[in-house]
Amino acid sequence: MMRAVFIVMSLCCLISCKKALDATPDGRISYDDVFQDKEKVKAMFNTCFDNLPLKGLNYFFFANNPVGLSDESWYTRTDGPLADAYNGSVTAANNSLEMTGVLGFPWDGDYWASYFKQIRRINLFLQNIGQAKVESEKEREWWTAEAHLLRAFFYMELIKWYGPVPLTTSVMQVGDDYSKIKKASYADICRQIVADCDVALASQNLPWRLIDGNQQKRMTKGIAAALRGQAALYAASPANNNGENLWEWAYQVNKESVALLEQNGYQLYTDYQVGGNYSSAYQEYFAQNPDYSATPNDKETIMENFRASMDFFDIQTLPILGGSFAGNVPTQELIDAYDMAATGKPVLDPVKPYLDEQHLQPNYLPGSGYDPQKPYEGRDPRFYASTFYNGSTYIVAGYGSDNIAPIETFVGGNCGLNLNNAKHTHTGYYSRKSYFTLYWPAVFRFADGKPRFFRLGRSFLDLAECAAETGRVQEAMDYVNKIRRRAGFAPAVDKVAASAEEARRIVRSERRVELAYEEARYFDVRRWTPRDQDMKEEKFVTGMRITKNTDGSFKYERFVLGPGNGAPSKSNYQKKWHFYPIPQKEVIKLEAATGEVWQNKGW
């Protein structure tokens, strides 16, 4: 059966290789034919870029699945994949989170089949490019480097979703023994990812960044540096290291990656380009679209979505904008994670943030400066950059006499909490991250910022985590404070850690807020949690019910999201959710060929 599967995959590779790979009139085409024709080689190379994910709001029906599954967000629609995950109806045979190609949109999903198809194409290309006919040796070397990097990228995506998978760097043939196929260890796959990235970094022709918007799907050395760092970090993490201490290796990989990125022009985005329209450089950064030039304003972004921006005004909207639904709205847990600006201290005790399992009793940290009756005053500047909250404002063309719309999330307000309406918040908050500066759809439709896959700020935090885990406490804090100063914190309130354990807590907290809504938290919690344990952070998530009193003051009341009566908010907190189930149809084929159990534990 596996032989048939790989034969079909081979045919798919050729069938989809664009017009240049059309067969002869009698229907025959061989790999020799492909690689001895310059145009067919180019077409084959182009197929290596197929199935790159879009991320952001490009999961089924404009959701962001990793954000919605994590403890940083709640999805307001009560139907669809995220609702299935919340209520426990996802199975290996019916995983709606992986739906793709429905309603005419190229939703992200079907990862196992799509990414292994890509890996086989890439292996086939790499196996033949050395002797293929090309325009120049420069082209051959460049394409080879990109193919290695693409293979690394697809393998990283596979293991993030499924955990250990088969590792192959060659093309399996019909006569091969498929009964010997098995999963490689997480660490070994990550080592191969790093090795492939190193090939890309050694290239004489692969650029460090793109300067042509028409080439925005192409790979760069910047991507290679960031990806190898992420792979090493994930391999060393508690859930993935299989008892092997890989932190020193991960530190060295990340140290080198960050040094290379900085040496080649990558910088944190710190300068306003549109003065006064955003509350901070951090907010402006995420609302900006790609800058493909030799001297870009944005030197932080390494890789991002390559398609048009999403229309946040419609599918992650405020009720006053008349859109379709609010989508992924921030939880109270995410709001609690933002520090106080003046003191730099967390609102909640970092060791024990809540006094109860359901998060209804916050354990406030003395001396932080937080006032529960003024919960949104004096917070981390990234809170204001990323969140619409009660009392915030937004520029809305035609709203009132000054185009300034107040955001009222209290019950009965213009954007009020309403658990029965998908257009309204279910938590008391709306996401603002990546929102364009104003609402004027006739002029600025699809102007919101694109999802960033890799950026220098994330690489800084990858290195900071590895430094903390290897006892390099001061170095970890140095990178954390670089991030916090860009956000707007004063040097006087820089983070200081007295131990590696405290440094770990600080780094993890910093990742939570700096990378909020960037599809990091879902994977972070899973790699930090041993595989035999539940993701307790996601078991209960809460919102804030705000009631306006007759005197104009407000009452604040935390409440648990989900079915209620003490039931967990989301079923995806369970330990089996460390990884997605391998699609059952694939498991059936693999088990028939190998006689081994293939399904991820618990599914």
XYZ file of C-alpha atoms in Angstrom:
603
model
C 0.000 0.000 0.000
C 2.796 2.426 0.878
C 4.336 1.776 -2.528
C 1.114 2.898 -4.137
C 1.024 5.944 -1.944
C 4.508 7.073 -2.984
C 3.807 6.344 -6.657
C 0.732 8.562 -6.430
C 2.788 11.259 -4.698
C 5.360 11.093 -7.475
C 2.656 11.536 -10.072
C 1.199 14.441 -8.118
C 4.596 16.129 -8.166
C 4.716 15.967 -11.948
C 1.080 16.761 -12.600
C 1.246 19.951 -10.548
C 4.530 21.277 -11.951
C 2.824 24.014 -13.965
C 2.464 24.137 -17.704
C 6.182 23.669 -18.330
C 5.891 20.100 -17.084
C 3.058 19.112 -19.404
C 3.489 15.586 -20.707
C 4.108 14.716 -24.335
C 1.045 13.842 -26.468
C 1.360 10.147 -25.609
C 1.249 11.030 -21.894
C 4.809 10.091 -20.983
C 7.262 12.237 -19.065
C 10.256 11.072 -17.080
C 12.401 12.714 -14.445
C 15.256 12.661 -16.955
C 13.069 14.690 -19.314
C 12.307 17.170 -16.562
C 15.862 17.754 -15.422
C 17.328 18.039 -18.919
C 15.042 20.935 -19.837
C 15.794 24.340 -18.307
C 12.172 25.462 -18.258
C 10.987 22.226 -16.690
C 13.715 22.454 -14.044
C 12.563 25.961 -13.195
C 8.953 24.815 -13.042
C 9.935 21.911 -10.800
C 11.803 24.309 -8.523
C 8.776 26.588 -8.331
C 6.605 23.727 -7.057
C 8.901 23.452 -4.037
C 7.247 26.656 -2.783
C 3.715 25.259 -2.977
C 1.729 24.800 0.236
C 3.608 27.406 2.254
C 1.247 28.318 5.107
C -0.449 31.706 5.344
C -1.121 31.708 9.107
C -2.824 34.627 10.831
C -6.543 34.615 10.025
C -6.080 32.062 7.257
C -7.261 28.970 9.094
C -10.737 27.681 8.319
C -13.283 30.477 8.131
C -10.884 33.253 9.101
C -9.937 31.984 12.540
C -6.458 31.846 14.000
C -6.338 28.311 15.340
C -3.127 28.373 17.439
C -4.218 31.649 19.046
C -7.758 30.406 19.648
C -6.567 27.121 21.146
C -4.166 28.813 23.547
C -4.955 30.563 26.818
C -4.493 33.993 25.244
C -7.734 33.998 23.265
C -11.331 32.845 23.029
C -13.143 32.458 19.702
C -16.596 34.045 19.564
C -18.215 31.783 16.992
C -19.945 28.735 18.458
C -19.555 26.663 15.300
C -16.528 25.545 13.342
C -13.142 24.007 14.192
C -12.270 25.970 17.327
C -15.682 25.234 18.793
C -15.054 21.550 18.016
C -11.746 21.723 19.887
C -13.331 23.497 22.836
C -16.129 20.945 23.201
C -14.016 17.849 22.576
C -15.422 16.681 19.247
C -12.118 16.661 17.334
C -10.962 13.149 16.386
C -8.204 11.661 14.257
C -10.787 10.757 11.632
C -12.500 14.144 11.746
C -10.157 16.975 12.660
C -11.957 20.070 11.456
C -8.960 22.181 12.506
C -7.237 20.917 9.367
C -10.006 21.749 6.898
C -8.694 23.341 3.725
C -9.967 24.122 0.252
C -13.491 24.754 1.548
C -15.632 27.626 0.223
C -12.968 28.457 -2.326
C -10.348 29.682 0.170
C -6.862 28.153 0.580
C -7.177 27.655 4.331
C -4.123 26.398 6.180
C -4.566 22.717 6.969
C -4.045 19.129 5.794
C -0.462 19.502 6.983
C 0.607 15.862 6.944
C -0.240 15.228 3.301
C 0.666 18.705 2.050
C 4.025 19.042 3.773
C 5.229 15.512 3.075
C 4.317 16.059 -0.561
C 6.498 19.158 -0.489
C 9.362 17.339 1.208
C 9.305 14.622 -1.422
C 9.324 17.210 -4.206
C 12.266 18.953 -2.577
C 14.172 15.693 -2.093
C 13.565 14.854 -5.736
C 14.782 18.284 -6.779
C 17.911 18.102 -4.610
C 18.685 14.605 -5.865
C 18.763 15.846 -9.463
C 19.725 19.529 -9.466
C 23.450 18.743 -9.446
C 23.256 17.349 -12.993
C 20.248 19.350 -14.213
C 20.345 21.876 -17.028
C 20.100 25.436 -15.678
C 20.848 28.931 -16.922
C 23.924 29.351 -14.745
C 25.915 27.833 -11.915
C 24.823 30.780 -9.777
C 21.213 29.735 -10.320
C 21.993 26.103 -9.473
C 23.710 27.046 -6.214
C 20.996 29.540 -5.225
C 18.145 27.131 -5.893
C 19.934 24.344 -4.036
C 20.264 26.556 -0.970
C 16.589 27.535 -1.107
C 15.483 23.926 -1.479
C 17.414 22.918 1.640
C 15.822 25.785 3.536
C 12.333 24.926 2.315
C 12.792 21.337 3.478
C 13.838 22.637 6.887
C 10.802 24.915 7.024
C 8.305 22.173 6.166
C 9.851 19.763 8.671
C 9.660 22.420 11.396
C 5.981 22.938 10.670
C 5.336 19.193 10.710
C 6.913 18.583 14.106
C 5.222 21.601 15.652
C 1.848 20.133 14.738
C 2.481 16.368 14.986
C 5.657 15.838 16.986
C 8.137 13.191 15.756
C 7.587 12.127 12.137
C 9.550 10.076 9.582
C 12.742 11.824 8.492
C 13.972 11.347 4.960
C 16.390 13.353 2.858
C 16.222 11.104 -0.199
C 13.496 9.920 -2.549
C 12.050 6.533 -1.697
C 11.520 4.302 -4.696
C 8.877 1.717 -5.508
C 11.245 -1.148 -4.712
C 12.286 0.170 -1.314
C 11.296 -1.558 1.919
C 8.565 0.655 3.357
C 8.071 -1.626 6.347
C 11.143 -0.017 7.915
C 9.627 3.475 8.002
C 9.537 4.865 11.535
C 9.387 8.140 13.386
C 12.671 9.919 13.985
C 13.250 11.587 17.325
C 12.236 15.217 17.699
C 15.872 16.172 18.342
C 17.189 14.346 15.273
C 14.678 16.117 13.053
C 15.734 19.437 14.553
C 19.386 18.594 13.939
C 18.528 18.002 10.281
C 16.652 21.305 10.182
C 19.732 23.081 11.532
C 21.937 21.266 9.015
C 19.712 22.301 6.108
C 19.680 25.884 7.361
C 23.468 25.802 7.570
C 23.627 24.828 3.896
C 21.525 27.885 3.114
C 23.719 30.126 5.265
C 26.826 28.902 3.439
C 25.377 29.880 0.066
C 27.275 32.480 -1.950
C 24.114 33.689 -3.673
C 21.176 33.452 -1.275
C 20.401 37.005 -0.035
C 19.954 38.024 3.594
C 16.680 39.817 2.876
C 14.338 40.387 -0.048
C 14.313 43.705 -1.871
C 11.719 42.849 -4.528
C 8.058 42.444 -3.546
C 7.497 40.173 -6.530
C 9.818 37.637 -4.877
C 8.158 37.605 -1.457
C 7.748 33.813 -1.313
C 11.483 33.285 -1.780
C 13.806 32.140 0.982
C 16.607 34.194 2.578
C 19.556 33.688 4.896
C 17.592 35.650 7.482
C 14.965 32.907 7.490
C 17.686 30.273 7.786
C 19.203 31.973 10.829
C 15.863 32.410 12.608
C 14.588 28.930 11.752
C 17.694 27.097 12.962
C 17.418 28.962 16.270
C 13.790 28.005 16.684
C 14.505 24.362 15.861
C 17.274 24.144 18.453
C 15.107 25.839 21.090
C 12.206 23.462 20.466
C 14.478 20.408 20.529
C 15.912 21.362 23.925
C 12.509 22.023 25.493
C 11.210 19.658 28.221
C 8.494 18.021 26.127
C 10.781 17.291 23.199
C 14.293 16.477 24.444
C 13.611 12.829 25.431
C 15.739 13.260 28.544
C 18.750 14.619 26.651
C 20.177 17.941 27.835
C 20.381 19.994 24.657
C 20.314 23.472 26.150
C 24.009 24.268 25.586
C 23.716 23.238 21.946
C 20.531 25.297 21.601
C 22.247 28.283 23.189
C 25.207 28.110 20.815
C 22.926 27.791 17.773
C 20.804 30.758 18.860
C 23.817 32.854 19.841
C 25.267 32.389 16.383
C 21.921 33.026 14.674
C 21.278 36.315 16.465
C 24.834 37.480 15.784
C 24.431 36.733 12.082
C 21.094 38.526 11.906
C 22.462 41.644 13.570
C 25.638 41.590 11.489
C 23.509 41.542 8.353
C 21.284 44.491 9.077
C 18.389 43.173 11.154
C 17.279 45.551 13.924
C 14.338 46.045 16.244
C 11.778 48.460 14.825
C 12.124 51.549 17.022
C 11.474 54.636 14.878
C 8.020 55.984 14.163
C 7.294 56.335 10.463
C 3.797 57.794 10.852
C 4.206 60.100 13.831
C 1.296 60.370 16.238
C -0.946 57.771 14.627
C 0.125 54.928 16.904
C 0.761 54.717 20.626
C 4.215 53.180 20.220
C 6.737 51.916 17.697
C 5.655 48.411 18.719
C 2.051 49.121 17.695
C 3.082 50.778 14.459
C 5.399 47.909 13.576
C 2.641 45.312 13.468
C 0.316 47.570 11.477
C 2.904 48.102 8.744
C 2.988 46.090 5.550
C 6.159 44.723 3.934
C 8.927 47.097 2.972
C 10.899 45.461 0.180
C 13.738 47.841 -0.533
C 17.487 48.024 -0.164
C 17.085 50.360 2.841
C 13.781 49.349 4.460
C 12.170 51.162 7.370
C 11.297 47.753 8.798
C 14.536 45.924 9.473
C 12.982 43.600 12.054
C 10.783 41.338 9.932
C 12.481 38.202 8.648
C 9.551 36.273 7.146
C 5.864 37.061 6.867
C 2.659 36.105 5.106
C 3.117 36.509 1.360
C -0.510 37.234 0.444
C -2.701 40.316 0.785
C -3.471 41.531 4.288
C -6.610 40.263 5.967
C -9.596 42.547 6.499
C -9.566 42.779 10.286
C -12.450 45.257 10.137
C -14.692 42.416 8.988
C -13.395 39.198 10.549
C -11.749 40.329 13.782
C -13.965 43.311 14.232
C -15.554 45.739 16.634
C -19.373 45.849 16.578
C -19.323 49.563 15.729
C -17.520 48.739 12.478
C -20.348 46.527 11.229
C -18.186 43.499 10.477
C -19.049 39.811 10.542
C -17.651 38.630 13.881
C -15.199 39.537 16.640
C -13.236 36.316 16.155
C -10.295 35.697 18.487
C -10.732 37.965 21.525
C -8.140 38.274 24.335
C -8.713 36.407 27.588
C -8.369 37.929 31.033
C -5.303 35.716 31.489
C -3.518 37.565 28.689
C -4.572 40.936 30.100
C -3.273 39.915 33.534
C 0.130 39.173 31.987
C 0.874 42.805 31.096
C 3.122 44.439 33.713
C 2.780 47.887 35.235
C 4.736 50.493 33.282
C 5.942 52.657 36.171
C 7.323 49.867 38.332
C 8.010 47.213 35.697
C 6.429 44.689 38.049
C 3.818 42.072 37.183
C 0.230 42.547 38.309
C 0.014 39.003 39.680
C 2.457 36.973 41.729
C 4.681 35.281 39.113
C 5.000 32.070 41.144
C 1.315 31.670 41.987
C -0.777 34.069 39.899
C -4.165 32.699 40.977
C -5.441 31.364 44.272
C -7.936 29.006 42.629
C -7.937 26.651 39.667
C -10.566 28.616 37.758
C -8.629 31.916 37.878
C -11.415 33.798 39.618
C -9.195 34.814 42.541
C -6.177 36.766 41.305
C -3.149 36.768 43.591
C -2.044 40.384 43.277
C 1.644 41.212 43.714
C 2.146 43.834 46.440
C 3.893 46.993 45.335
C 3.191 46.696 41.608
C 1.021 49.809 41.532
C -1.994 47.989 40.114
C -5.477 49.175 41.126
C -8.280 46.615 40.547
C -10.744 49.514 40.282
C -8.634 51.117 37.543
C -7.432 47.970 35.825
C -6.362 49.545 32.540
C -4.319 52.445 33.872
C -0.532 52.459 33.799
C -0.012 49.131 32.064
C 2.716 47.825 29.771
C 2.576 49.922 26.548
C 2.067 46.697 24.590
C -1.298 46.282 26.299
C -2.546 49.473 24.629
C -0.949 48.502 21.327
C -2.612 45.086 21.282
C -5.983 45.499 23.008
C -9.274 47.320 22.656
C -10.589 47.641 26.213
C -13.323 49.558 27.991
C -12.422 53.234 27.732
C -10.065 52.947 24.768
C -10.753 54.796 21.522
C -10.407 54.220 17.800
C -10.421 56.542 14.800
C -13.532 55.711 12.762
C -14.282 57.836 9.708
C -17.656 59.547 10.133
C -18.095 58.636 13.804
C -19.439 61.657 15.678
C -18.024 65.110 15.088
C -14.384 64.185 15.585
C -14.150 60.657 14.123
C -13.121 59.324 17.547
C -15.142 56.295 18.639
C -15.159 55.330 22.323
C -14.909 51.592 22.946
C -17.509 50.538 25.527
C -17.139 46.896 26.525
C -19.396 47.137 29.568
C -22.679 45.234 29.336
C -24.962 47.286 27.109
C -22.109 49.394 25.678
C -21.545 49.990 21.975
C -19.039 47.112 21.976
C -20.433 45.449 25.069
C -19.926 41.924 26.317
C -22.527 39.613 24.772
C -21.969 35.859 25.033
C -24.765 35.174 22.545
C -23.468 37.309 19.697
C -20.358 36.428 17.672
C -19.908 40.083 16.684
C -19.400 41.065 20.305
C -16.626 40.225 22.713
C -17.082 37.198 24.970
C -14.233 38.256 27.250
C -14.557 42.023 27.666
C -11.742 42.732 25.183
C -10.969 42.829 21.465
C -7.672 42.267 19.705
C -5.993 45.399 18.338
C -2.639 43.964 17.288
C -1.933 44.559 13.591
C -4.941 46.887 13.253
C -4.450 49.798 10.872
C -4.440 53.233 12.499
C -8.009 54.107 11.492
C -11.220 52.707 10.034
C -11.860 54.136 6.590
C -12.769 51.149 4.404
C -13.317 53.175 1.237
C -9.622 54.095 1.251
C -7.789 51.658 3.534
C -9.449 48.264 3.000
C -7.007 45.389 3.598
C -4.437 47.779 5.077
C -3.849 45.842 8.315
C -0.453 44.340 9.036
C 0.467 40.853 7.855
C 1.343 37.953 10.179
C 5.055 37.746 10.965
C 6.449 34.209 10.901
C 9.931 35.240 12.045
C 11.271 38.556 13.341
C 14.334 39.664 15.231
C 12.360 40.264 18.434
C 11.358 36.612 18.514
C 14.931 35.504 17.861
C 16.078 37.673 20.787
C 13.618 35.860 23.044
C 14.660 32.451 21.688
C 18.233 33.293 22.667
C 17.122 34.715 26.027
C 15.372 31.453 26.882
C 18.415 29.367 25.979
C 20.625 31.700 28.009
C 18.352 31.376 31.044
C 18.278 27.585 30.763
C 22.086 27.411 30.664
C 22.553 29.689 33.668
C 23.534 32.778 31.690
C 21.095 34.862 33.688
C 22.466 38.319 32.902
C 22.582 37.635 29.182
C 18.977 36.438 29.291
C 17.930 39.648 31.033
C 19.910 41.763 28.573
C 17.844 40.459 25.669
C 14.585 40.671 27.604
C 15.314 44.297 28.449
C 16.149 45.151 24.843
C 12.644 43.989 23.986
C 11.034 45.821 26.904
C 12.842 49.097 26.227
C 11.612 49.037 22.630
C 8.118 48.523 24.034
C 8.455 51.678 26.120
C 9.752 50.606 29.535
C 12.334 52.869 31.146
C 15.822 51.477 31.866
C 15.168 52.176 35.547
C 12.690 49.280 35.624
C 14.787 46.755 33.687
C 14.132 43.155 34.657
C 16.622 41.577 37.070
C 16.768 37.867 37.932
C 18.415 36.442 41.040
C 18.467 32.869 39.722
C 18.056 30.779 36.600
C 14.590 29.774 37.799
C 13.512 33.403 38.089
C 15.066 34.167 34.706
C 13.023 31.324 33.209
C 9.790 32.798 34.599
C 10.661 36.269 33.315
C 11.538 35.021 29.824
C 8.368 32.955 29.583
C 6.249 35.895 30.707
C 7.979 38.170 28.226
C 7.319 35.742 25.387
C 3.667 35.697 26.378
C 3.146 39.450 25.966
C 5.704 40.355 23.285
C 4.569 37.501 21.016
C 0.843 37.678 21.836
C -1.342 36.745 18.852
C 1.729 35.616 16.875
C 1.016 31.870 17.178
C 3.775 31.394 19.738
C 1.936 30.781 23.000
C 0.150 27.590 21.863
C 3.428 25.891 20.949
C 5.351 27.396 23.876
C 3.007 25.953 26.493
C 3.205 22.542 24.846
C 6.988 22.386 24.615
C 7.304 23.553 28.242
C 4.839 20.923 29.502
C 6.043 17.303 29.881
C 4.070 15.054 27.557
C 2.516 13.088 30.406
C 0.927 16.238 31.829
C -2.054 18.373 30.842
C -1.628 21.964 29.672
C -3.127 23.325 32.876
C -2.864 26.927 31.635
C -5.652 26.242 29.133
C -8.051 24.310 31.350
C -9.846 27.433 32.534
C -9.817 30.804 30.822
C -11.776 33.825 31.936
C -13.281 37.110 30.854
C -14.169 40.362 32.571
C -17.829 41.341 32.922
C -18.014 45.112 33.371
C -21.191 46.734 34.628
C -21.682 50.498 34.499
C -23.090 51.916 37.726
C -25.547 54.819 37.850
C -22.814 57.171 39.060
C -20.646 56.367 36.026
C -18.238 54.083 37.865
C -17.742 50.452 36.904
C -18.016 47.077 38.569
C -15.512 44.440 37.439
C -16.331 40.746 37.745
C -14.267 37.828 36.459
C -16.127 34.864 34.986
C -15.176 31.492 33.520
C -15.654 30.955 29.797
C -17.062 27.727 28.410
C -19.881 25.397 29.422
C -19.856 26.385 33.095
C -20.740 24.289 36.151
C -17.068 23.696 36.870
C -16.360 22.134 33.469
C -13.094 23.085 31.730
C -13.261 25.994 29.309
C -11.463 24.110 26.526
C -10.990 20.383 26.096
C -7.704 20.977 24.283
C -5.921 21.409 27.625
C -5.672 17.600 27.821
C -2.232 16.033 27.423
C -3.103 14.324 24.142
C -3.240 17.842 22.689
C 0.534 18.194 22.872
C 0.252 17.320 19.200
C -2.512 17.063 16.642
C -3.680 13.564 15.761
C -2.086 12.167 12.650
C -4.947 11.967 10.117
C -6.542 8.559 10.523
C -6.429 7.775 6.803
C -2.642 8.212 6.929
C -2.347 6.094 10.072
C -4.193 3.228 8.399
C -1.723 3.231 5.495
C 1.336 3.478 7.734
C 0.233 0.756 10.122
C -0.608 -1.563 7.236
C 2.884 -1.081 5.805
C 4.897 -1.258 9.031
C 2.821 -3.221 11.529
C 3.599 -0.526 14.113
C 1.349 1.860 16.039
C 1.567 5.318 14.492
C -1.129 7.443 16.061
C -0.066 10.103 18.545
C -0.744 9.108 22.139
C -4.275 9.678 23.344
C -5.867 9.907 19.921
